Short mmCIF file of C-alpha atoms (C1' of nucleotides) in Angstrom, two decimals:
data_model
loop_
_atom_site.label_atom_id
_atom_site.label_comp_id
_atom_site.label_asym_id
_atom_site.label_seq_id
_atom_site.Cartn_x
_atom_site.Cartn_y
_atom_site.Cartn_z
CA MET R 8 -19.97 -1.74 -5.06
CA ASP R 9 -21.08 0.28 -1.74
CA ARG R 10 -22.48 -0.94 1.01
CA TYR R 11 -26.47 -1.73 0.75
CA LEU R 12 -28.26 1.48 2.32
CA ARG R 13 -31.79 1.18 3.48
CA MET R 14 -34.18 3.95 3.25
CA THR R 15 -35.85 3.77 6.52
CA HIS R 16 -38.52 6.19 7.73
CA GLN R 17 -36.58 7.93 10.29
CA ARG R 18 -33.43 8.32 7.95
CA GLU R 19 -35.68 9.85 5.44
CA VAL R 20 -37.00 12.50 8.09
CA ILE R 21 -33.58 13.21 9.39
CA LEU R 22 -32.43 14.12 5.83
CA ASP R 23 -35.33 16.02 5.06
CA GLU R 24 -35.37 17.90 8.41
CA LEU R 25 -31.63 18.92 7.88
CA ARG R 26 -32.36 20.15 4.26
CA ARG R 27 -34.87 22.61 5.09
CA SER R 28 -32.76 23.96 7.57
CA LYS R 29 -30.93 27.40 6.50
CA THR R 30 -28.42 26.93 9.46
CA HIS R 31 -26.14 24.19 10.25
CA PRO R 32 -27.69 22.37 13.16
CA THR R 33 -26.05 20.47 15.45
CA ALA R 34 -27.07 16.41 16.08
CA ASP R 35 -28.86 17.55 18.96
CA GLU R 36 -30.68 20.46 17.57
CA LEU R 37 -31.85 18.22 14.93
CA TYR R 38 -32.82 15.76 17.66
CA GLU R 39 -35.15 18.26 19.03
CA ARG R 40 -37.09 18.86 15.78
CA ILE R 41 -37.32 15.58 14.79
CA LYS R 42 -38.75 14.15 17.75
CA LYS R 43 -41.91 16.65 16.93
CA LYS R 44 -42.33 14.36 13.85
CA LEU R 45 -40.97 10.95 15.23
CA PRO R 46 -41.40 11.12 19.08
CA ARG R 47 -40.06 7.80 19.59
CA VAL R 48 -36.62 8.38 17.88
CA SER R 49 -33.55 7.91 19.65
CA LEU R 50 -30.56 10.44 19.72
CA ALA R 51 -28.37 7.73 19.19
CA THR R 52 -30.51 7.12 15.79
CA VAL R 53 -29.91 10.41 14.81
CA TYR R 54 -26.18 10.70 15.55
CA ARG R 55 -25.77 7.08 13.72
CA ASN R 56 -27.74 8.25 10.71
CA LEU R 57 -25.88 11.58 10.51
CA GLU R 58 -22.56 9.69 10.42
CA ILE R 59 -24.04 7.31 7.99
CA LEU R 60 -25.29 9.79 5.36
CA SER R 61 -22.21 11.80 5.36
CA GLU R 62 -20.19 8.65 5.08
CA ALA R 63 -22.41 8.20 1.96
CA GLY R 64 -21.65 12.04 0.77
CA LEU R 65 -25.38 12.91 1.23
CA ILE R 66 -24.62 15.38 3.41
CA LYS R 67 -21.32 16.78 5.29
CA LYS R 68 -20.23 16.81 8.76
CA LEU R 69 -18.77 20.16 9.81
CA GLU R 70 -15.77 19.98 12.27
CA ILE R 71 -16.18 23.85 13.14
CA SER R 72 -14.28 25.04 16.47
CA GLY R 73 -15.86 24.41 19.43
CA ARG R 74 -17.53 21.26 20.99
CA GLN R 75 -20.47 20.25 18.73
CA LYS R 76 -20.22 19.16 15.18
CA ARG R 77 -22.43 20.44 12.93
CA PHE R 78 -24.16 19.02 9.84
CA ASP R 79 -24.51 20.51 6.30
CA TRP R 80 -27.14 19.27 3.82
CA ASP R 81 -24.83 20.55 1.09
CA PRO R 82 -22.13 18.15 0.54
CA GLY R 83 -20.37 20.56 -2.15
CA GLU R 84 -16.93 22.22 -1.05
CA HIS R 85 -17.81 25.83 0.26
CA ASP R 86 -16.43 27.59 3.23
CA HIS R 87 -17.93 28.82 6.67
CA VAL R 88 -17.91 31.65 9.15
CA TYR R 89 -19.08 31.03 12.83
CA CYS R 90 -20.03 33.35 15.57
CA ILE R 91 -17.72 33.14 18.48
CA HIS R 92 -20.27 34.42 20.66
CA CYS R 93 -23.52 32.27 19.86
CA GLN R 94 -21.78 29.60 17.82
CA ARG R 95 -23.84 30.26 14.66
CA VAL R 96 -22.38 28.81 11.46
CA ASP R 97 -23.10 30.30 7.89
CA ASN R 98 -21.81 29.75 4.74
CA ILE R 99 -19.40 32.32 2.96
CA THR R 100 -18.21 33.00 -0.34
CA LEU R 101 -14.76 33.93 -0.75
CA ALA R 102 -13.58 36.93 -2.34
CA ALA R 103 -10.96 35.38 -4.65
CA PRO R 104 -12.32 32.37 -6.40
CA ALA R 105 -9.24 30.36 -6.37
CA PRO R 106 -8.47 29.37 -2.60
CA GLU R 107 -4.93 28.81 -2.54
CA VAL R 108 -2.79 25.72 -3.40
CA GLU R 109 0.53 24.62 -2.13
CA PRO R 110 3.32 22.64 -3.56
CA MET R 111 1.78 19.22 -3.59
CA ARG R 112 2.78 16.80 -1.18
CA GLN R 113 4.30 19.42 0.88
CA GLN R 114 6.63 17.85 4.09
CA GLY R 115 5.85 14.54 2.27
CA TYR R 116 2.09 14.74 2.93
CA ARG R 117 -0.49 13.88 0.43
CA ILE R 118 -2.84 16.38 0.86
CA THR R 119 -6.60 15.09 0.16
CA GLY R 120 -8.49 18.08 1.67
CA ARG R 121 -8.76 21.37 2.70
CA ARG R 122 -10.90 23.71 5.21
CA ILE R 123 -11.23 27.39 5.67
CA GLU R 124 -12.86 28.71 8.11
CA PHE R 125 -13.41 32.33 9.59
CA SER R 126 -14.71 33.24 12.99
CA GLY R 127 -16.21 36.76 13.97
CA LEU R 128 -19.43 38.37 15.43
CA CYS R 129 -22.62 37.55 13.38
CA PRO R 130 -24.76 40.57 12.55
CA LYS R 131 -26.93 39.62 15.48
CA CYS R 132 -24.59 39.48 18.27
CA LEU R 133 -22.38 42.35 16.95
CA ARG R 134 -25.64 44.45 17.61
CA GLN R 135 -26.12 43.20 21.13
CA GLN R 136 -22.35 43.81 21.71
CA GLU R 137 -22.39 47.54 20.58
CA THR R 138 -25.51 48.46 22.62
CA LYS R 139 -23.73 46.65 25.92
CA LYS R 140 -20.25 48.93 25.57
CA THR R 141 -18.35 46.36 27.32
CA LYS R 142 -15.69 48.79 28.79
CA GLY R 143 -12.72 47.10 30.56
CA GLU R 144 -14.98 44.77 32.77
CA ARG R 145 -13.38 41.67 31.26
CA ALA R 146 -9.81 42.43 32.46
CA MET R 147 -11.11 43.40 35.85
CA ALA R 148 -13.39 40.66 36.33
CA CYS R 149 -11.29 38.79 38.56
CA ALA R 150 -10.08 41.82 40.32
CA SER R 151 -13.63 42.80 41.75
CA CYS R 152 -14.09 39.60 43.51
CA THR R 153 -13.85 41.23 46.90
CA THR R 154 -15.39 44.59 46.47
CA SER R 155 -18.34 44.97 48.02
CA LYS R 156 -20.74 46.15 45.50
CA VAL R 157 -21.76 44.18 42.45
CA SER R 158 -20.37 45.06 38.92
CA ASP R 159 -22.51 45.68 36.09
CA THR R 160 -21.88 41.92 35.00
CA GLN R 161 -22.47 40.61 38.28
CA ARG R 162 -25.65 42.12 38.27
CA GLN R 163 -26.27 40.48 35.03
CA VAL R 164 -25.81 37.17 36.34
CA LEU R 165 -27.72 37.67 39.48
CA GLU R 166 -30.55 38.64 37.33
CA ALA R 167 -30.17 35.63 35.61
CA LEU R 168 -30.24 33.60 38.42
CA ALA R 169 -33.42 35.56 39.79
CA ASN R 170 -35.38 34.75 36.82
CA SER R 171 -34.26 30.82 36.63
CA PRO R 172 -37.08 28.96 38.58
CA GLU R 173 -34.75 26.42 39.93
CA ALA R 174 -31.03 26.08 40.29
CA CYS R 175 -28.98 26.41 37.09
CA GLY R 176 -25.32 25.52 35.96
CA SER R 177 -23.00 28.14 34.34
CA LYS R 178 -23.67 27.14 30.67
CA GLU R 179 -27.25 28.15 31.10
CA LEU R 180 -26.25 31.36 32.73
CA ALA R 181 -23.72 32.02 29.81
CA ALA R 182 -26.96 31.55 27.40
CA ALA R 183 -29.02 33.84 29.42
CA THR R 184 -26.60 36.35 29.77
CA GLY R 185 -24.62 36.35 26.80
CA LEU R 186 -21.20 36.31 28.90
CA GLU R 187 -18.79 33.88 28.19
CA ALA R 188 -18.55 30.75 30.28
CA LYS R 189 -15.18 31.94 31.98
CA GLN R 190 -16.65 35.18 33.12
CA ILE R 191 -19.42 33.34 34.58
CA SER R 192 -17.65 30.94 36.90
CA CYS R 193 -15.48 33.90 38.00
CA GLN R 194 -18.32 35.91 38.73
CA ILE R 195 -20.12 33.22 40.46
CA THR R 196 -17.07 33.00 42.70
CA ALA R 197 -16.95 36.64 43.54
CA LEU R 198 -21.02 36.59 44.21
CA LYS R 199 -20.79 33.37 46.35
CA ASN R 200 -18.26 35.09 48.50
CA LYS R 201 -20.47 38.18 48.82
CA GLY R 202 -22.93 35.66 49.97
CA TYR R 203 -25.42 36.47 47.31
CA VAL R 204 -25.38 33.41 45.61
CA ALA R 205 -25.54 29.73 46.92
CA SER R 206 -24.70 26.46 45.35
CA PRO R 207 -27.50 23.94 46.24
CA ALA R 208 -25.47 21.10 44.26
CA ARG R 209 -22.36 21.18 42.30
CA CYS R 210 -22.55 23.10 39.16
CA LYS R 211 -25.47 24.22 39.99
CA TYR R 212 -26.29 27.79 41.57
CA GLU R 213 -29.26 30.05 42.65
CA ILE R 214 -29.70 33.48 44.24
CA THR R 215 -29.92 34.24 47.93
CA GLU R 216 -32.30 36.29 49.94
CA GLN R 217 -29.46 38.81 50.31
CA GLY R 218 -28.73 38.74 46.54
CA LYS R 219 -32.37 39.11 46.02
CA ASN R 220 -31.95 42.39 48.08
CA VAL R 221 -29.04 43.63 46.09
CA LEU R 222 -31.44 43.51 42.81
CA GLY R 223 -34.50 44.96 44.56
CA MET W 5 -4.17 46.35 32.92
CA ASP W 6 -3.92 42.70 32.38
CA ARG W 7 -4.79 40.10 35.00
CA TYR W 8 -1.81 39.23 37.13
CA LEU W 9 -0.22 36.12 36.14
CA ARG W 10 2.16 34.14 38.58
CA MET W 11 4.95 32.33 37.20
CA THR W 12 4.69 29.01 39.04
CA HIS W 13 7.03 25.95 38.55
CA GLN W 14 4.28 23.99 37.07
CA ARG W 15 3.57 26.82 34.62
CA GLU W 16 7.48 27.11 33.72
CA VAL W 17 7.52 23.36 33.10
CA ILE W 18 4.60 23.07 31.17
CA LEU W 19 5.76 26.14 29.00
CA ASP W 20 9.14 24.83 28.55
CA GLU W 21 7.57 21.28 27.35
CA LEU W 22 5.62 22.42 24.88
CA ARG W 23 8.48 24.76 23.62
CA ARG W 24 10.68 21.94 23.08
CA SER W 25 8.32 19.70 21.32
CA LYS W 26 8.24 19.91 17.60
CA THR W 27 4.95 18.30 17.03
CA HIS W 28 1.83 19.80 18.23
CA PRO W 29 0.93 17.71 21.44
CA THR W 30 -2.27 17.22 22.84
CA ALA W 31 -2.96 18.39 26.46
CA ASP W 32 -2.63 14.50 27.65
CA GLU W 33 0.54 13.88 25.56
CA LEU W 34 2.03 17.00 27.30
CA TYR W 35 0.78 15.45 30.66
CA GLU W 36 2.63 12.48 30.18
CA ARG W 37 5.89 14.09 29.60
CA ILE W 38 5.42 16.62 32.56
CA LYS W 39 4.71 13.94 34.95
CA LYS W 40 8.33 12.92 34.36
CA LYS W 41 9.41 16.01 35.77
CA LEU W 42 6.44 17.00 38.28
CA PRO W 43 5.34 13.70 39.22
CA ARG W 44 2.56 15.15 41.45
CA VAL W 45 1.02 17.32 39.00
CA SER W 46 -2.68 17.19 38.17
CA LEU W 47 -4.17 16.57 34.53
CA ALA W 48 -6.43 19.58 35.74
CA THR W 49 -3.49 21.57 36.01
CA VAL W 50 -1.87 20.90 32.64
CA TYR W 51 -5.25 22.05 30.70
CA ARG W 52 -5.83 25.02 33.07
CA ASN W 53 -2.22 26.53 32.23
CA LEU W 54 -2.48 25.64 28.72
CA GLU W 55 -5.70 27.61 28.81
CA ILE W 56 -4.48 30.58 30.64
CA LEU W 57 -1.26 30.65 28.53
CA SER W 58 -3.17 30.59 25.39
CA GLU W 59 -5.50 33.30 26.48
CA ALA W 60 -2.17 35.40 27.73
CA GLY W 61 -1.21 34.70 24.05
CA LEU W 62 2.19 32.98 24.81
CA ILE W 63 1.09 29.78 23.00
CA LYS W 64 -1.76 29.14 20.75
CA LYS W 65 -4.57 26.50 21.14
CA LEU W 66 -5.27 24.35 17.80
CA GLU W 67 -8.71 23.40 17.29
CA ILE W 68 -8.07 20.96 14.49
CA SER W 69 -10.63 18.49 13.56
CA GLY W 70 -11.01 15.69 15.79
CA ARG W 71 -11.31 15.31 19.13
CA GLN W 72 -8.65 16.21 21.21
CA LYS W 73 -7.34 19.71 21.02
CA ARG W 74 -3.40 20.57 20.55
CA PHE W 75 -1.31 23.09 21.45
CA ASP W 76 1.41 25.13 19.41
CA TRP W 77 4.24 26.89 21.05
CA ASP W 78 4.16 29.19 18.38
CA PRO W 79 1.39 31.55 18.59
CA GLY W 80 2.24 33.49 15.41
CA GLU W 81 -0.27 33.14 12.45
CA HIS W 82 0.33 29.85 10.57
CA ASP W 83 -1.31 27.13 9.09
CA HIS W 84 -1.34 22.99 9.44
CA VAL W 85 -1.99 19.79 7.97
CA TYR W 86 -3.08 17.02 9.71
CA CYS W 87 -2.85 13.12 9.17
CA ILE W 88 -6.42 11.77 8.88
CA HIS W 89 -4.67 8.41 9.92
CA CYS W 90 -2.49 8.91 12.90
CA GLN W 91 -3.76 12.53 13.74
CA ARG W 92 -0.49 14.13 13.82
CA VAL W 93 -0.47 17.71 13.05
CA ASP W 94 2.33 19.85 11.15
CA ASN W 95 3.07 23.32 10.18
CA ILE W 96 2.46 24.04 6.40
CA THR W 97 3.72 27.20 4.58
CA LEU W 98 0.97 28.02 1.64
CA ALA W 99 2.46 28.64 -1.81
CA ALA W 100 0.40 31.85 -2.16
CA PRO W 101 1.45 34.04 0.53
CA ALA W 102 -1.64 36.00 0.43
CA PRO W 103 -4.22 33.54 1.80
CA GLU W 104 -7.35 35.59 0.46
CA VAL W 105 -9.64 38.14 1.94
CA GLU W 106 -13.16 38.39 1.70
CA PRO W 107 -15.49 41.90 1.36
CA MET W 108 -15.18 42.77 4.98
CA ARG W 109 -18.10 42.24 6.75
CA GLN W 110 -19.56 39.35 4.49
CA GLN W 111 -23.10 38.44 5.31
CA GLY W 112 -22.84 41.06 8.13
CA TYR W 113 -20.40 39.30 10.10
CA ARG W 114 -17.50 41.05 11.63
CA ILE W 115 -14.61 38.71 10.74
CA THR W 116 -11.96 38.88 13.66
CA GLY W 117 -10.01 35.42 12.67
CA ARG W 118 -9.48 32.78 9.82
CA ARG W 119 -8.34 29.33 10.00
CA ILE W 120 -7.06 27.19 6.95
CA GLU W 121 -6.30 23.75 7.49
CA PHE W 122 -5.32 20.80 5.23
CA SER W 123 -5.45 17.35 5.69
CA GLY W 124 -4.19 13.92 4.28
CA LEU W 125 -1.90 11.24 4.94
CA CYS W 126 1.47 12.10 6.63
CA PRO W 127 4.95 10.45 4.87
CA LYS W 128 4.46 7.67 7.48
CA CYS W 129 1.02 6.72 7.30
CA LEU W 130 1.67 7.10 3.46
CA ARG W 131 4.18 4.27 3.26
CA GLN W 132 2.20 2.10 5.89
CA GLN W 133 -0.65 2.50 3.44
CA GLU W 134 1.18 1.72 0.40
CA THR W 135 2.49 -1.43 1.68
CA LYS W 136 -0.70 -2.80 2.43
CA LYS W 137 -2.56 -2.47 -0.63
CA THR W 138 -6.17 -2.15 0.92
CA LYS W 139 -7.93 -3.54 -2.12
CA GLY W 140 -11.47 -3.56 -2.18
CA GLU W 141 -11.58 -4.80 1.59
CA ARG W 142 -13.25 -1.93 2.92
CA ALA W 143 -16.63 -1.84 1.06
CA MET W 144 -16.91 -5.31 1.56
CA ALA W 145 -16.15 -5.50 5.45
CA CYS W 146 -19.92 -5.66 6.50
CA ALA W 147 -21.11 -7.92 3.89
CA SER W 148 -18.51 -10.54 5.17
CA CYS W 149 -19.93 -10.82 8.62
CA THR W 150 -21.54 -14.02 7.59
CA THR W 151 -18.83 -15.89 5.41
CA SER W 152 -17.20 -18.82 7.49
CA LYS W 153 -13.46 -17.97 6.75
CA VAL W 154 -11.92 -14.90 8.26
CA SER W 155 -10.89 -12.20 5.87
CA ASP W 156 -7.45 -10.47 5.96
CA THR W 157 -8.92 -7.64 8.14
CA GLN W 158 -10.50 -10.17 10.59
CA ARG W 159 -7.18 -11.85 10.57
CA GLN W 160 -5.37 -8.39 11.42
CA VAL W 161 -7.71 -8.00 14.20
CA LEU W 162 -7.44 -11.41 15.82
CA GLU W 163 -3.62 -11.10 15.67
CA ALA W 164 -3.82 -8.16 17.51
CA LEU W 165 -6.18 -9.83 20.11
CA ALA W 166 -3.76 -12.53 20.43
CA ASN W 167 -1.09 -10.07 21.19
CA SER W 168 -2.74 -8.39 23.75
CA PRO W 169 -2.12 -9.77 27.36
CA GLU W 170 -5.93 -8.79 28.74
CA ALA W 171 -8.97 -8.03 27.10
CA CYS W 172 -9.28 -4.56 25.45
CA GLY W 173 -11.11 -2.36 23.55
CA SER W 174 -11.96 -1.23 20.05
CA LYS W 175 -9.76 2.04 20.19
CA GLU W 176 -6.65 0.05 21.36
CA LEU W 177 -7.46 -2.48 18.52
CA ALA W 178 -7.65 0.42 15.95
CA ALA W 179 -4.11 1.79 17.39
CA ALA W 180 -2.63 -1.77 16.96
CA THR W 181 -4.08 -2.45 13.57
CA GLY W 182 -4.03 0.71 11.96
CA LEU W 183 -7.57 0.22 10.93
CA GLU W 184 -10.37 2.66 11.16
CA ALA W 185 -12.64 2.45 14.45
CA LYS W 186 -15.56 2.11 12.26
CA GLN W 187 -14.11 -1.12 10.52
CA ILE W 188 -12.97 -2.65 14.08
CA SER W 189 -16.52 -2.70 15.24
CA CYS W 190 -17.78 -4.39 12.39
CA GLN W 191 -15.29 -6.88 12.25
CA ILE W 192 -15.45 -7.48 16.00
CA THR W 193 -19.06 -8.41 15.73
CA ALA W 194 -18.39 -10.73 12.53
CA LEU W 195 -15.89 -12.34 14.67
CA LYS W 196 -18.27 -12.93 17.49
CA ASN W 197 -20.62 -14.26 15.31
CA LYS W 198 -17.98 -16.82 14.19
CA GLY W 199 -17.33 -17.63 17.96
CA TYR W 200 -13.77 -16.64 17.67
CA VAL W 201 -13.87 -13.53 19.77
CA ALA W 202 -15.83 -13.24 23.35
CA SER W 203 -16.46 -9.88 25.36
CA PRO W 204 -15.91 -10.49 28.93
CA ALA W 205 -17.22 -7.05 29.72
CA ARG W 206 -18.93 -3.99 27.48
CA CYS W 207 -16.54 -2.76 24.99
CA LYS W 208 -13.82 -5.07 26.10
CA TYR W 209 -12.85 -7.98 23.95
CA GLU W 210 -10.92 -11.18 23.83
CA ILE W 211 -9.67 -14.00 21.58
CA THR W 212 -11.32 -17.56 22.09
CA GLU W 213 -9.42 -20.74 21.84
CA GLN W 214 -11.47 -21.26 18.61
CA GLY W 215 -10.35 -17.95 17.49
CA LYS W 216 -6.48 -18.95 18.42
CA ASN W 217 -7.07 -21.94 16.15
CA VAL W 218 -7.69 -19.88 13.47
CA LEU W 219 -4.53 -18.08 13.36
CA GLY W 220 -2.56 -21.11 14.32
"C1'" DA Y 22 -44.23 -14.51 2.13
"C1'" DT Y 23 -39.32 -15.31 3.89
"C1'" DG Y 24 -34.87 -15.10 5.23
"C1'" DT Y 25 -31.53 -12.20 6.73
"C1'" DA Y 26 -28.67 -8.14 6.84
"C1'" DT Y 27 -29.37 -3.99 8.55
"C1'" DT Y 28 -31.50 -0.68 11.63
"C1'" DT Y 29 -33.63 1.06 15.64
"C1'" DG Y 30 -34.30 2.40 20.93
"C1'" DA Y 31 -32.66 2.46 25.16
"C1'" DT Y 32 -29.04 2.97 27.94
"C1'" DA Y 33 -24.20 2.34 29.44
"C1'" DA Y 34 -19.83 3.46 28.70
"C1'" DT Y 35 -16.14 6.77 26.56
"C1'" DC Y 36 -13.24 10.53 26.00
"C1'" DA Y 37 -11.90 14.85 26.54
"C1'" DT Y 38 -12.23 18.80 29.15
"C1'" DT Y 39 -13.98 21.66 33.09
"C1'" DC Y 40 -15.56 22.33 37.85
"C1'" DG Y 41 -15.54 22.48 42.99
"C1'" DC Y 42 -13.35 22.42 46.70
"C1'" DA Y 43 -9.79 22.97 50.37
"C1'" DA Y 44 -5.32 23.38 51.15
"C1'" DG Y 45 -0.94 25.51 49.23
"C1'" DT Y 46 1.83 29.37 47.09
"C1'" DC Y 47 3.37 33.71 45.96
"C1'" DA Y 48 4.48 38.75 45.92
"C1'" DA Y 49 3.48 43.12 48.00
"C1'" DG Y 50 3.05 45.93 52.07
"C1'" DG Y 51 3.65 46.72 56.38
"C1'" DC F 30 9.97 38.78 59.06
"C1'" DC F 31 4.77 38.12 59.15
"C1'" DT F 32 0.42 39.14 57.06
"C1'" DT F 33 -2.73 39.22 53.77
"C1'" DG F 34 -5.42 38.26 49.89
"C1'" DA F 35 -5.27 36.89 45.47
"C1'" DC F 36 -3.62 33.13 42.38
"C1'" DT F 37 -2.70 28.31 42.20
"C1'" DT F 38 -2.72 23.32 42.90
"C1'" DG F 39 -4.37 18.37 43.52
"C1'" DC F 40 -7.88 15.87 43.59
"C1'" DG F 41 -12.00 13.54 42.29
"C1'" DA F 42 -16.50 14.15 40.87
"C1'" DA F 43 -19.02 16.25 36.85
"C1'" DT F 44 -19.88 17.68 32.43
"C1'" DG F 45 -21.43 17.21 27.51
"C1'" DA F 46 -20.86 15.30 22.89
"C1'" DT F 47 -20.44 11.15 21.03
"C1'" DT F 48 -20.27 6.23 20.37
"C1'" DA F 49 -21.06 1.31 21.91
"C1'" DT F 50 -23.76 -2.83 23.09
"C1'" DC F 51 -27.58 -5.71 22.56
"C1'" DA F 52 -32.15 -7.38 21.66
"C1'" DA F 53 -35.99 -6.63 19.09
"C1'" DA F 54 -37.80 -4.43 14.95
"C1'" DT F 55 -37.33 -3.69 9.57
"C1'" DA F 56 -36.64 -3.59 5.01
"C1'" DC F 57 -35.42 -5.56 1.00
"C1'" DA F 58 -34.02 -9.14 -2.64
"C1'" DT F 59 -35.64 -13.23 -3.86
#
DNA sequence: ATGTATTTGATAATCATTCGCAAGTCAAGG
DNA sequence: CCTTGACTTGCGAATGATTATCAAATACAT
């Protein structure tokens, strides 16, 4: 005897919206889409219902690496790949149909679930990566904090800042440049030292006049 | 040319403390232990160094299901089980030595990593579960919100509250009773309706005189 | 229709983790 | 031994994702 579950309008829309998505959206992404149909929904409602629906087995909550959880309209058992660059998650079919079992109750555990998860670069990010020939930039990133001229990476960051209408955080810069958040903060520090970037508020950055000259 | 890595005292202690732990501690657990040796360390330092050390490949960051990340002194490739009840994480050895591969670049992805993760009940929680014969309590939990007498689960929660010297949150109650957080909040609501529990502050609960009578 | 358990919206709270900053350290080169 | 500049640390405040609270609104069996 399961707990009673009402089919409210918002519940319906949430389920419907998830089912029509080919990707595995986060609660937040789903919320943005649902707002278009139900402008008054609360983010909490989306979270609540995703939780309830996955408890009821109608959908599945994916706890892939990373911060945000994603949701899958298909509650059946299957595995995933995620892109370490853009965080996208896709289904994947294993070559060996038999996953693998282990001596039941290994170490005294009673096993009730298993999860297999691959990671790598999705086609899109792969292409992007190849055209950018990253060179040894990454390891050198922090060493370049004091050189007077800006590196390619720093130029990228500066350009992103120049294009932003207002001060933005490192997350946005990471998204705009396609660089890792790690790198961003390091580059920001370097750029601040050079006087090309200013921080009007904590965690917010903007390009200085001096910085614009570098780009120009 | 890797980035220059200093071996500071705190770095040393953090690495040492992780290496001597048989389990896979969270940053927070590690912090608690390290504080005993270095009373002035900052939690941020622990996080920072765990991140740096795992980037350097000296340790490994585990992104197991759940909120907190855990750390493994063994950076070699191996798989894990975690207890869905107490969150403990252990190593596990697979029966089939060859996990499984899939047609490289499936769906256009360039695969660079894979993770296999089992879940279940650890020996300790298994025993605890068996002695408690949970019955159908769980499904009925919310339906019982209005019955006048308290359920076994509610009694458990009340006892935990009675034992607490001050008002406590649902997380603590979950820990004290071994129940799911979900259930706790439901039971708290029921107990508040009955007048056995009061909430002196948001998210904090305490037992009322009336509640104590029920227990007595 | 009606009573009532469930659900919603809005918002505050939580928790794990990260960031900014100023002060402190370290190692190599004078 | 003393500089120097990159690396680190402690601290507190900020972030981001998710969850909880609570009064008001709903949906459903009867």
